[in-house]
JSON list of C-alpha atoms in Angstrom, two decimals:
[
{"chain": "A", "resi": 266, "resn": "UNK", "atom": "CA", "xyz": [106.81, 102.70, 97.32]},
{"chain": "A", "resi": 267, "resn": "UNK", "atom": "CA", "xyz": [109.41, 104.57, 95.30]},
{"chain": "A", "resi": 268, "resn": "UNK", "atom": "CA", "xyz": [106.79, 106.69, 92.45]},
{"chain": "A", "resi": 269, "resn": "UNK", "atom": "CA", "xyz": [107.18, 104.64, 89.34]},
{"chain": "A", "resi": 270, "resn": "UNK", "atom": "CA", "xyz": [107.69, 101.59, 90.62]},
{"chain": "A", "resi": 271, "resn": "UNK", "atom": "CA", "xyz": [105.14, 98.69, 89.34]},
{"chain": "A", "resi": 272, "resn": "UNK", "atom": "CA", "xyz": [104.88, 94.86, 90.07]},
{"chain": "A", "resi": 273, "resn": "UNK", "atom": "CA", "xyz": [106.14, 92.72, 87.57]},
{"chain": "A", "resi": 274, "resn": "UNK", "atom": "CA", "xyz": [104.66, 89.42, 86.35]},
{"chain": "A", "resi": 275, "resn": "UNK", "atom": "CA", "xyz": [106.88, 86.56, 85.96]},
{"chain": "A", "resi": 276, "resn": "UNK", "atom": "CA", "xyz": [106.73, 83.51, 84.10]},
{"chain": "A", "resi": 277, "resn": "UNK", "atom": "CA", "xyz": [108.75, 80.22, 85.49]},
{"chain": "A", "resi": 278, "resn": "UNK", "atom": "CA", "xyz": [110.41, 77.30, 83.69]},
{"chain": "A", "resi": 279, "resn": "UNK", "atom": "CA", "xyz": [108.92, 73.73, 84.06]},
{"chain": "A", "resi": 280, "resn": "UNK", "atom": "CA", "xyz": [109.65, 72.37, 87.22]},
{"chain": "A", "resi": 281, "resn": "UNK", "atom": "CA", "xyz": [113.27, 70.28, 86.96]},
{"chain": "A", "resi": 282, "resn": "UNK", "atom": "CA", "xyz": [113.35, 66.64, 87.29]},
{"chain": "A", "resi": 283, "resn": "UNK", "atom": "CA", "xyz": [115.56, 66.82, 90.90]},
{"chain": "A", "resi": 284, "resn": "UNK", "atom": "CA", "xyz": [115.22, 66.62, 93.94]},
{"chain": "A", "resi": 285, "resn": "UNK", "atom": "CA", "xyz": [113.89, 68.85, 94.94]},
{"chain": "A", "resi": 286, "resn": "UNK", "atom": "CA", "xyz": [112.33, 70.23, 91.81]},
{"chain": "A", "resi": 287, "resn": "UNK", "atom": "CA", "xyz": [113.45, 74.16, 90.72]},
{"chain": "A", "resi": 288, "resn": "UNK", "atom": "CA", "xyz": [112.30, 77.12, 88.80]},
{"chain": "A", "resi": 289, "resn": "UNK", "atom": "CA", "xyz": [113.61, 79.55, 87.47]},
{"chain": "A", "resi": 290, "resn": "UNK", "atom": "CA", "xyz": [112.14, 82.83, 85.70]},
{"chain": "A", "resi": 291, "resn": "UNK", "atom": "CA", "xyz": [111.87, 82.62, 81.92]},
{"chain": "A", "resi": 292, "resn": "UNK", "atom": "CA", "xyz": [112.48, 86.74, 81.33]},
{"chain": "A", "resi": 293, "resn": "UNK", "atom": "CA", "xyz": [114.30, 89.68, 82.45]},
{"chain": "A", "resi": 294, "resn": "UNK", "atom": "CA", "xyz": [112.65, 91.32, 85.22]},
{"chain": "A", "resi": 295, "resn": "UNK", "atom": "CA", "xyz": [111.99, 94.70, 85.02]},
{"chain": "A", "resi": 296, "resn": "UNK", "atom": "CA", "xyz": [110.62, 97.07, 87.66]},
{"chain": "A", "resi": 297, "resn": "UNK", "atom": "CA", "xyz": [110.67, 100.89, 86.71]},
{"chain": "A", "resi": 298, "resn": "UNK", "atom": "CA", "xyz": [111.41, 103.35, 85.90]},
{"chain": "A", "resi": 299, "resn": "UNK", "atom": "CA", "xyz": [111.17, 105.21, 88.68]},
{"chain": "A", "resi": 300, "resn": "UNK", "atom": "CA", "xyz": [109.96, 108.35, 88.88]},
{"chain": "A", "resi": 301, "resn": "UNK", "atom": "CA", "xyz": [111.86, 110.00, 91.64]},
{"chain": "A", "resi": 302, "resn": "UNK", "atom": "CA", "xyz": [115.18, 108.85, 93.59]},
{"chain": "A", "resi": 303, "resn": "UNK", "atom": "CA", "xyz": [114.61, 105.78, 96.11]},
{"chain": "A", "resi": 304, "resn": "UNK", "atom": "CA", "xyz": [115.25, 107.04, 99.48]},
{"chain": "A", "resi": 305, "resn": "UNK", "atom": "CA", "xyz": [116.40, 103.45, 100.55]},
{"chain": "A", "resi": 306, "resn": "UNK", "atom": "CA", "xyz": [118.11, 101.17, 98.36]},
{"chain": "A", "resi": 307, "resn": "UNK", "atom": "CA", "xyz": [116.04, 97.65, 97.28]},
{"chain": "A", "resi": 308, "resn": "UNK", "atom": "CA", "xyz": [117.16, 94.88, 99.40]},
{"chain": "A", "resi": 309, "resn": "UNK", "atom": "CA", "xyz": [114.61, 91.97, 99.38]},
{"chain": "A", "resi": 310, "resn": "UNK", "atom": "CA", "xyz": [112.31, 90.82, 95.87]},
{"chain": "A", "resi": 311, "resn": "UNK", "atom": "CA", "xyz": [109.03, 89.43, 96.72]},
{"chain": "A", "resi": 312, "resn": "UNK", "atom": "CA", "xyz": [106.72, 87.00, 95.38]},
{"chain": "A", "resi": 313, "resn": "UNK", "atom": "CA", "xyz": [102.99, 88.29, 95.77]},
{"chain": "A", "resi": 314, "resn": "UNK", "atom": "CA", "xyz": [99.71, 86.86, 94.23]},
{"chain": "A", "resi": 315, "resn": "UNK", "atom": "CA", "xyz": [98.62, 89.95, 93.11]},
{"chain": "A", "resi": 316, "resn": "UNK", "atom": "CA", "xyz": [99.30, 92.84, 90.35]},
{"chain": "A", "resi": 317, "resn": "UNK", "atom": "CA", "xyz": [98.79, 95.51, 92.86]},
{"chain": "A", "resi": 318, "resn": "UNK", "atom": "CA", "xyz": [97.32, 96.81, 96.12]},
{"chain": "A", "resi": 319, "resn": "UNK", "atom": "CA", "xyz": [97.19, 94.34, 99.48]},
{"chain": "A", "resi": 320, "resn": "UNK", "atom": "CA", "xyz": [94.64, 91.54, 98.47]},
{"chain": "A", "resi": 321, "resn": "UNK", "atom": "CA", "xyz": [97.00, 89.42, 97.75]},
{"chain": "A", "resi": 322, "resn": "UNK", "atom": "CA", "xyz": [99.28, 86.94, 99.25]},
{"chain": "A", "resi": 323, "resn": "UNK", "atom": "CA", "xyz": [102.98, 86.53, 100.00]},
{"chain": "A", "resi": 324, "resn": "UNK", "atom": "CA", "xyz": [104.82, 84.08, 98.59]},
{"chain": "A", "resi": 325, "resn": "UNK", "atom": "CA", "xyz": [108.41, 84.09, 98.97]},
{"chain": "A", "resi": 326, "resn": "UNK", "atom": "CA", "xyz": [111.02, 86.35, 99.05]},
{"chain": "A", "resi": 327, "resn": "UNK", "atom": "CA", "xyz": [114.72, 86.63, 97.99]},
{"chain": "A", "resi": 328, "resn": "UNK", "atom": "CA", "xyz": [117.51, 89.21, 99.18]},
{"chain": "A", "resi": 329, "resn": "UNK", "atom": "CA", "xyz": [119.32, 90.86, 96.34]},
{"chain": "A", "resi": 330, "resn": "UNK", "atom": "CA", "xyz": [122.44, 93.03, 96.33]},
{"chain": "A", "resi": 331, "resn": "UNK", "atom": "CA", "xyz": [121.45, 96.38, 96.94]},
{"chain": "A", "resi": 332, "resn": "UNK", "atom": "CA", "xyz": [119.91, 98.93, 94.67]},
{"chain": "A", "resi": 333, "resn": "UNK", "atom": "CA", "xyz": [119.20, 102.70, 95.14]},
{"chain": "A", "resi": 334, "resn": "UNK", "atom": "CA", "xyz": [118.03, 103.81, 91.99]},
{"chain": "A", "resi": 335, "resn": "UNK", "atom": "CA", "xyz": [117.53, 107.28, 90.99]},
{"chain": "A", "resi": 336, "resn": "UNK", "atom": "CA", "xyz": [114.82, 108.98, 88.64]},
{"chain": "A", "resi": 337, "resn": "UNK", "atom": "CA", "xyz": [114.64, 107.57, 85.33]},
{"chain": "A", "resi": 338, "resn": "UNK", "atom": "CA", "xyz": [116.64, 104.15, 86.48]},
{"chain": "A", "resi": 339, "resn": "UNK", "atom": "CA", "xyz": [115.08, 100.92, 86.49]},
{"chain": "A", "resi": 340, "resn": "UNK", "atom": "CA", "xyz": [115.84, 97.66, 88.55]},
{"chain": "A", "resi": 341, "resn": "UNK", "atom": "CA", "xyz": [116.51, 94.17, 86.43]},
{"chain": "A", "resi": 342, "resn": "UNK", "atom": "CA", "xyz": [116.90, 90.50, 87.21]},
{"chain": "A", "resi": 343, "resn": "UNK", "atom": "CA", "xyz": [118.20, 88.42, 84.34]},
{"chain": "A", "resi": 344, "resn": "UNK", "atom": "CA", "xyz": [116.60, 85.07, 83.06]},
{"chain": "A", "resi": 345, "resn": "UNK", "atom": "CA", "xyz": [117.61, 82.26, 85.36]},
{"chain": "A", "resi": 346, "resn": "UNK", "atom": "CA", "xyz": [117.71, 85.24, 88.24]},
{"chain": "A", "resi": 347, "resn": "UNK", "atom": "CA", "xyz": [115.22, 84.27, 90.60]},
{"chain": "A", "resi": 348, "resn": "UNK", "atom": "CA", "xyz": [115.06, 80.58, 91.49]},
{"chain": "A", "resi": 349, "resn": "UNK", "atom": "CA", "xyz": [112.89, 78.35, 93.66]},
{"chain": "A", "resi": 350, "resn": "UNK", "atom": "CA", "xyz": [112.94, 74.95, 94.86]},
{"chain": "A", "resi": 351, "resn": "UNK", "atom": "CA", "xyz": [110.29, 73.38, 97.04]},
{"chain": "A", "resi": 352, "resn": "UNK", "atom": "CA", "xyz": [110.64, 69.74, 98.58]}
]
């Protein structure tokens, strides 16, 4: 809810050949930058089926280290980043 903080789309790879089969995003992820200081740091990404508001649906969801940006600052996961594997 930090001000300047957007959803990001995200493109996957094919799914691999194994067992079971895994994704991974294509692109840096960006999200920012913020507009003001986050009062908590960014612990958890989600995967949502929607570019904004609460229509959509949850996914998935992935811990990261944490991040408390500050105005200006943006958070990033590289290509390869955020993987998922479904059986």
């Amino acid at each position: 809810t930090t001000a300047g903080y957007t959803r990001s789309a995200v493109t996957f790879t094919a799914a691999s050949s194994a067992y079971p089969a895994v994704v991974s995003n294509t692109a840096t992820i960006t999200w920012g930058p913020m507009s003001a200081d986050m009062l908590l740091p960014a612990e958890w990404i989600a995967l949502v089926t929607c570019s904004s508001g609460t229509a959509g649906i949850f996914k998935y969801s992935w811990p990261i280290a944490p991040q408390q940006v500050e105005t200006s600052q943006v958070v990033q996961l590289p290509v390869g980043g955020l993987t998922l594997s479904e059986s």
